GROMACS .gro file of C-alpha atoms in nm:
model
  293
    1MET     CA    1  -0.006   0.002   0.014
    2ASP     CA    2   0.219   0.381  -0.131
    3PRO     CA    3   0.204   0.554   0.194
    4HIS     CA    4   0.184   0.880  -0.042
    5LEU     CA    5  -0.151   0.781  -0.149
    6LEU     CA    6  -0.264   0.689   0.196
    7THR     CA    7  -0.191   1.037   0.297
    8THR     CA    8  -0.374   1.191   0.092
    9PHE     CA    9  -0.662   0.938   0.174
   10VAL     CA   10  -0.620   1.027   0.543
   11THR     CA   11  -0.660   1.409   0.448
   12VAL     CA   12  -0.942   1.386   0.234
   13ALA     CA   13  -1.151   1.232   0.490
   14ARG     CA   14  -1.038   1.450   0.790
   15HIS     CA   15  -1.157   1.761   0.534
   16GLY     CA   16  -1.444   1.561   0.385
   17SER     CA   17  -1.357   1.750   0.081
   18PHE     CA   18  -1.128   1.690  -0.230
   19SER     CA   19  -1.055   2.026  -0.278
   20ALA     CA   20  -0.944   2.116   0.088
   21ALA     CA   21  -0.728   1.789   0.050
   22ALA     CA   22  -0.547   1.918  -0.257
   23ALA     CA   23  -0.482   2.294  -0.147
   24GLU     CA   24  -0.307   2.164   0.186
   25LEU     CA   25  -0.135   1.859  -0.008
   26GLY     CA   26  -0.008   2.130  -0.302
   27TYR     CA   27  -0.174   1.899  -0.536
   28THR     CA   28  -0.461   1.960  -0.806
   29GLN     CA   29  -0.810   1.865  -0.730
   30SER     CA   30  -0.777   1.578  -1.026
   31ALA     CA   31  -0.487   1.431  -0.881
   32VAL     CA   32  -0.638   1.418  -0.569
   33SER     CA   33  -0.889   1.221  -0.694
   34GLN     CA   34  -0.657   1.040  -0.944
   35GLN     CA   35  -0.487   0.881  -0.621
   36ILE     CA   36  -0.770   0.823  -0.442
   37ALA     CA   37  -0.898   0.613  -0.708
   38ALA     CA   38  -0.593   0.408  -0.743
   39LEU     CA   39  -0.606   0.320  -0.413
   40GLU     CA   40  -0.941   0.188  -0.435
   41ALA     CA   41  -0.848   0.010  -0.720
   42ASP     CA   42  -0.525  -0.147  -0.489
   43LEU     CA   43  -0.777  -0.292  -0.250
   44GLY     CA   44  -1.078  -0.350  -0.454
   45LEU     CA   45  -1.304  -0.128  -0.247
   46ALA     CA   46  -1.470   0.216  -0.236
   47LEU     CA   47  -1.322   0.401   0.062
   48LEU     CA   48  -1.493   0.701   0.030
   49GLY     CA   49  -1.844   0.819  -0.029
   50ARG     CA   50  -1.859   1.131  -0.320
   51ARG     CA   51  -2.151   1.290  -0.209
   52PRO     CA   52  -2.104   1.355   0.097
   53VAL     CA   53  -1.773   1.297   0.099
   54LYS     CA   54  -1.734   1.058   0.397
   55PRO     CA   55  -1.554   0.738   0.442
   56THR     CA   56  -1.701   0.411   0.354
   57ALA     CA   57  -1.765   0.114   0.607
   58ALA     CA   58  -1.409  -0.031   0.493
   59GLY     CA   59  -1.268   0.321   0.444
   60ARG     CA   60  -1.301   0.394   0.832
   61ARG     CA   61  -1.148   0.052   0.893
   62LEU     CA   62  -0.877   0.188   0.660
   63LEU     CA   63  -0.878   0.503   0.927
   64GLU     CA   64  -0.764   0.314   1.209
   65HIS     CA   65  -0.496   0.166   1.064
   66ALA     CA   66  -0.356   0.455   0.862
   67GLY     CA   67  -0.303   0.722   1.171
   68PRO     CA   68  -0.067   0.456   1.297
   69LEU     CA   69   0.085   0.344   0.980
   70LEU     CA   70   0.215   0.673   0.874
   71LEU     CA   71   0.335   0.787   1.210
   72ARG     CA   72   0.580   0.449   1.211
   73LEU     CA   73   0.705   0.539   0.889
   74ARG     CA   74   0.769   0.914   1.012
   75ALA     CA   75   0.917   0.743   1.301
   76ALA     CA   76   1.140   0.528   1.098
   77ARG     CA   77   1.262   0.821   0.882
   78ALA     CA   78   1.323   1.080   1.176
   79ASP     CA   79   1.562   0.794   1.364
   80VAL     CA   80   1.758   0.697   1.074
   81LEU     CA   81   1.787   1.087   1.006
   82ARG     CA   82   1.855   1.152   1.411
   83ALA     CA   83   2.146   0.886   1.360
   84ALA     CA   84   2.315   1.091   1.128
   85ALA     CA   85   2.259   1.429   1.251
   86VAL     CA   86   2.478   1.659   1.315
   87PRO     CA   87   2.421   1.858   1.689
   88GLY     CA   88   2.299   2.191   1.727
   89HIS     CA   89   2.227   2.427   1.927
   90ARG     CA   90   1.887   2.470   1.846
   91LEU     CA   91   1.658   2.256   1.994
   92ARG     CA   92   1.254   2.155   1.986
   93LEU     CA   93   1.107   2.074   2.298
   94ALA     CA   94   0.738   1.953   2.270
   95ALA     CA   95   0.509   1.982   2.628
   96THR     CA   96   0.183   1.894   2.721
   97PRO     CA   97   0.063   2.202   2.932
   98LEU     CA   98   0.088   2.084   3.268
   99ALA     CA   99   0.401   1.902   3.199
  100LEU     CA  100   0.647   2.196   3.271
  101ASN     CA  101   0.590   2.225   3.592
  102PRO     CA  102   0.843   2.427   3.847
  103VAL     CA  103   1.105   2.174   3.895
  104LEU     CA  104   1.125   2.105   3.543
  105ALA     CA  105   1.111   2.527   3.443
  106MET     CA  106   1.396   2.537   3.704
  107ARG     CA  107   1.585   2.213   3.509
  108LEU     CA  108   1.550   2.357   3.165
  109ALA     CA  109   1.655   2.666   3.349
  110ARG     CA  110   2.022   2.561   3.449
  111ALA     CA  111   2.063   2.380   3.158
  112ARG     CA  112   1.991   2.707   2.966
  113ALA     CA  113   2.265   2.842   3.170
  114ALA     CA  114   2.502   2.566   3.159
  115GLN     CA  115   2.463   2.561   2.745
  116PRO     CA  116   2.451   3.002   2.688
  117ARG     CA  117   2.476   2.893   2.305
  118LEU     CA  118   2.199   2.689   2.352
  119GLU     CA  119   1.842   2.781   2.215
  120VAL     CA  120   1.497   2.627   2.267
  121THR     CA  121   1.158   2.665   2.108
  122LEU     CA  122   0.899   2.537   2.359
  123HIS     CA  123   0.574   2.394   2.123
  124THR     CA  124   0.251   2.320   2.358
  125ARG     CA  125   0.070   2.037   2.232
  126GLY     CA  126  -0.139   1.725   2.365
  127ALA     CA  127   0.000   1.426   2.500
  128GLN     CA  128  -0.078   1.233   2.170
  129GLU     CA  129   0.060   1.506   1.954
  130VAL     CA  130   0.366   1.523   2.142
  131ALA     CA  131   0.463   1.140   2.146
  132ALA     CA  132   0.391   1.172   1.743
  133MET     CA  133   0.618   1.491   1.710
  134VAL     CA  134   0.922   1.340   1.887
  135ALA     CA  135   0.871   1.004   1.698
  136GLY     CA  136   0.849   1.204   1.367
  137GLY     CA  137   1.150   1.426   1.422
  138GLU     CA  138   0.926   1.774   1.466
  139ALA     CA  139   1.102   1.786   1.852
  140ASP     CA  140   1.396   1.698   1.966
  141LEU     CA  141   1.257   1.610   2.306
  142GLY     CA  142   0.908   1.559   2.471
  143LEU     CA  143   0.753   1.613   2.796
  144ALA     CA  144   0.447   1.446   2.831
  145ASP     CA  145   0.193   1.428   3.133
  146GLY     CA  146  -0.117   1.247   3.308
  147ILE     CA  147  -0.268   1.080   3.580
  148VAL     CA  148  -0.136   0.710   3.655
  149ALA     CA  149  -0.092   0.523   4.006
  150PRO     CA  150   0.254   0.582   4.139
  151SER     CA  151   0.546   0.432   3.923
  152ASP     CA  152   0.288   0.351   3.620
  153PRO     CA  153   0.403   0.456   3.304
  154LEU     CA  154   0.184   0.702   3.093
  155ARG     CA  155  -0.065   0.562   2.783
  156LEU     CA  156   0.104   0.718   2.507
  157PRO     CA  157   0.063   0.575   2.138
  158ASP     CA  158   0.286   0.356   1.987
  159THR     CA  159   0.512   0.583   1.771
  160GLY     CA  160   0.827   0.322   1.746
  161PRO     CA  161   1.153   0.334   1.891
  162ILE     CA  162   1.120   0.641   2.198
  163THR     CA  163   1.234   0.652   2.521
  164THR     CA  164   1.032   0.731   2.801
  165VAL     CA  165   1.194   0.827   3.114
  166GLY     CA  166   0.964   0.913   3.451
  167VAL     CA  167   1.092   1.290   3.533
  168THR     CA  168   0.888   1.407   3.809
  169GLU     CA  169   0.549   1.297   4.001
  170GLU     CA  170   0.379   1.520   4.241
  171GLU     CA  171   0.047   1.517   4.445
  172LEU     CA  172  -0.308   1.540   4.284
  173VAL     CA  173  -0.560   1.809   4.437
  174VAL     CA  174  -0.954   1.856   4.389
  175ALA     CA  175  -0.991   2.185   4.268
  176LEU     CA  176  -1.307   2.351   4.373
  177GLU     CA  177  -1.427   2.732   4.439
  178ALA     CA  178  -1.322   2.845   4.815
  179GLY     CA  179  -1.657   2.838   4.944
  180HIS     CA  180  -1.755   2.478   4.839
  181PRO     CA  181  -1.825   2.237   5.190
  182LEU     CA  182  -1.549   1.993   5.126
  183ALA     CA  183  -1.306   2.294   5.078
  184GLY     CA  184  -1.181   2.276   5.426
  185ARG     CA  185  -1.177   1.890   5.387
  186ALA     CA  186  -0.797   1.719   5.491
  187SER     CA  187  -0.827   1.481   5.212
  188LEU     CA  188  -1.097   1.361   4.960
  189ARG     CA  189  -1.242   1.027   4.786
  190LEU     CA  190  -1.246   1.055   4.455
  191ALA     CA  191  -1.529   0.800   4.473
  192ASP     CA  192  -1.715   1.027   4.696
  193LEU     CA  193  -1.679   1.295   4.397
  194VAL     CA  194  -1.876   1.093   4.126
  195ASP     CA  195  -2.221   1.338   4.202
  196ALA     CA  196  -2.019   1.654   4.210
  197ARG     CA  197  -2.074   1.908   3.928
  198TRP     CA  198  -1.700   1.892   3.677
  199LEU     CA  199  -1.515   2.069   3.436
  200GLN     CA  200  -1.448   1.871   3.106
  201THR     CA  201  -1.113   2.031   3.032
  202PRO     CA  202  -0.802   1.819   2.813
  203LEU     CA  203  -0.608   1.943   3.115
  204CYS     CA  204  -0.848   1.658   3.327
  205PRO     CA  205  -1.010   1.414   3.083
  206LEU     CA  206  -1.320   1.285   3.273
  207THR     CA  207  -1.268   0.983   3.101
  208ARG     CA  208  -0.971   0.878   3.258
  209LEU     CA  209  -1.174   0.927   3.627
  210ARG     CA  210  -1.440   0.728   3.468
  211ASP     CA  211  -1.168   0.439   3.415
  212LEU     CA  212  -1.071   0.467   3.743
  213VAL     CA  213  -1.360   0.463   3.916
  214GLY     CA  214  -1.676   0.397   3.734
  215GLU     CA  215  -1.975   0.590   3.599
  216GLY     CA  216  -2.037   0.958   3.728
  217PHE     CA  217  -1.863   1.300   3.703
  218PRO     CA  218  -2.140   1.486   3.532
  219VAL     CA  219  -2.029   1.794   3.324
  220ALA     CA  220  -2.093   2.141   3.412
  221LEU     CA  221  -1.909   2.313   3.139
  222ASP     CA  222  -1.724   2.182   2.888
  223TYR     CA  223  -1.393   2.404   2.850
  224ARG     CA  224  -1.214   2.267   2.537
  225GLY     CA  225  -0.883   2.543   2.617
  226ASP     CA  226  -0.548   2.415   2.765
  227ASP     CA  227  -0.503   2.735   2.941
  228VAL     CA  228  -0.445   2.671   3.342
  229ARG     CA  229  -0.535   2.998   3.455
  230THR     CA  230  -0.879   2.987   3.272
  231VAL     CA  231  -0.886   2.643   3.446
  232ALA     CA  232  -0.827   2.771   3.774
  233ASN     CA  233  -1.068   3.096   3.794
  234LEU     CA  234  -1.334   2.903   3.607
  235VAL     CA  235  -1.294   2.649   3.913
  236ALA     CA  236  -1.277   2.967   4.185
  237ALA     CA  237  -1.650   3.105   4.031
  238GLY     CA  238  -1.797   2.789   4.118
  239HIS     CA  239  -1.838   2.636   3.735
  240GLY     CA  240  -1.752   2.289   3.884
  241LEU     CA  241  -1.459   2.086   4.013
  242THR     CA  242  -1.122   1.943   3.864
  243LEU     CA  243  -0.786   1.759   3.952
  244LEU     CA  244  -0.473   1.933   3.924
  245PRO     CA  245  -0.141   1.889   4.054
  246ALA     CA  246  -0.045   2.050   4.367
  247SER     CA  247   0.175   2.311   4.163
  248ALA     CA  248  -0.079   2.425   3.918
  249LEU     CA  249  -0.223   2.619   4.229
  250PRO     CA  250  -0.096   2.919   4.452
  251PRO     CA  251   0.025   2.791   4.809
  252THR     CA  252  -0.174   3.067   4.970
  253PRO     CA  253  -0.467   3.141   4.784
  254THR     CA  254  -0.667   3.462   4.805
  255ALA     CA  255  -1.022   3.457   4.942
  256MET     CA  256  -1.111   3.453   4.534
  257ALA     CA  257  -0.884   3.178   4.412
  258ALA     CA  258  -0.977   2.804   4.415
  259ARG     CA  259  -0.905   2.573   4.706
  260GLY     CA  260  -0.650   2.260   4.617
  261VAL     CA  261  -0.766   1.963   4.871
  262PRO     CA  262  -0.556   1.727   4.842
  263LEU     CA  263  -0.722   1.348   4.696
  264GLY     CA  264  -0.669   1.064   4.949
  265ALA     CA  265  -0.825   0.759   4.736
  266PRO     CA  266  -0.723   0.637   4.495
  267ARG     CA  267  -0.363   0.713   4.519
  268LEU     CA  268  -0.321   0.875   4.208
  269VAL     CA  269   0.008   1.105   4.090
  270HIS     CA  270   0.043   1.375   3.833
  271ARG     CA  271   0.382   1.221   3.656
  272VAL     CA  272   0.555   1.369   3.359
  273GLU     CA  273   0.761   1.196   3.121
  274LEU     CA  274   1.061   1.299   2.901
  275LEU     CA  275   1.063   1.162   2.522
  276HIS     CA  276   1.311   1.100   2.340
  277GLY     CA  277   1.461   0.920   2.003
  278ALA     CA  278   1.838   0.845   2.015
  279LEU     CA  279   2.015   1.136   2.091
  280PRO     CA  280   2.405   1.128   1.998
  281PRO     CA  281   2.647   1.305   2.248
  282GLY     CA  282   2.530   1.700   2.266
  283PRO     CA  283   2.347   1.988   2.354
  284ALA     CA  284   1.990   1.747   2.279
  285ALA     CA  285   2.167   1.459   2.510
  286ASP     CA  286   2.238   1.772   2.766
  287LEU     CA  287   1.935   1.817   2.814
  288ALA     CA  288   1.801   1.517   2.820
  289HIS     CA  289   2.007   1.466   3.083
  290ALA     CA  290   1.908   1.775   3.273
  291LEU     CA  291   1.496   1.707   3.254
  292SER     CA  292   1.590   1.399   3.392
  293GLY     CA  293   1.772   1.521   3.769
   0.00000   0.00000   0.00000
């Protein structure tokens, strides 16, 4: 199966449009149509309906395989190029919004002080995209975070030969408004909060909490962004609860700020992992060592 044809198919399916896919890929619309027709001829199956443009049942099955296949191809190319690359001082660091906590921000500062020529560009992405960027060579290093049991690894996609190292783990707190009846508790159990009103946010997906505890966790407000301060302000204003690493909230909150009550059960932590491919001696390897503590 030709990966170029597969890329075109994924792009058309994502846009739901041959013309939009052609504009993104730099092809003519006729060329895109010919590539889709060639892929369908290779498989002997219709993959896309034409009016409207959307995947058939066979196309949907192919899409399930296409993403991981194309990512592994990009990862293989990036891994080979990394092995032959000359180390440089311009590094790309991809991180999830909560990954660069105070500890890691300080380690990054020390690494930059030790390497005055080091130039770091920081990209904020979701965990899956961070892993894909590192695997595909779009980032030299990645930092991804998540909610796990102590010492458990994060759930990241299979991207090929990528090294993952746990670099920090910290306490989780239930973030709630100052006037909430539970704000004065010494700790809280997640199982006792299944009927509370929660914020739906990429920083703490409620699907993850349901995986851990079971059904419940009704959505009071669905916030699609990833700004930590916005989340804290929404919590402080009474729009719902969420889980955050303890360092994301101020240690001495004001009357208008969100409160953080330690999560007592189940035993969970906020874990951050460092992701990287093969790193020859040089600035990237030195930065990885510094971030690992």
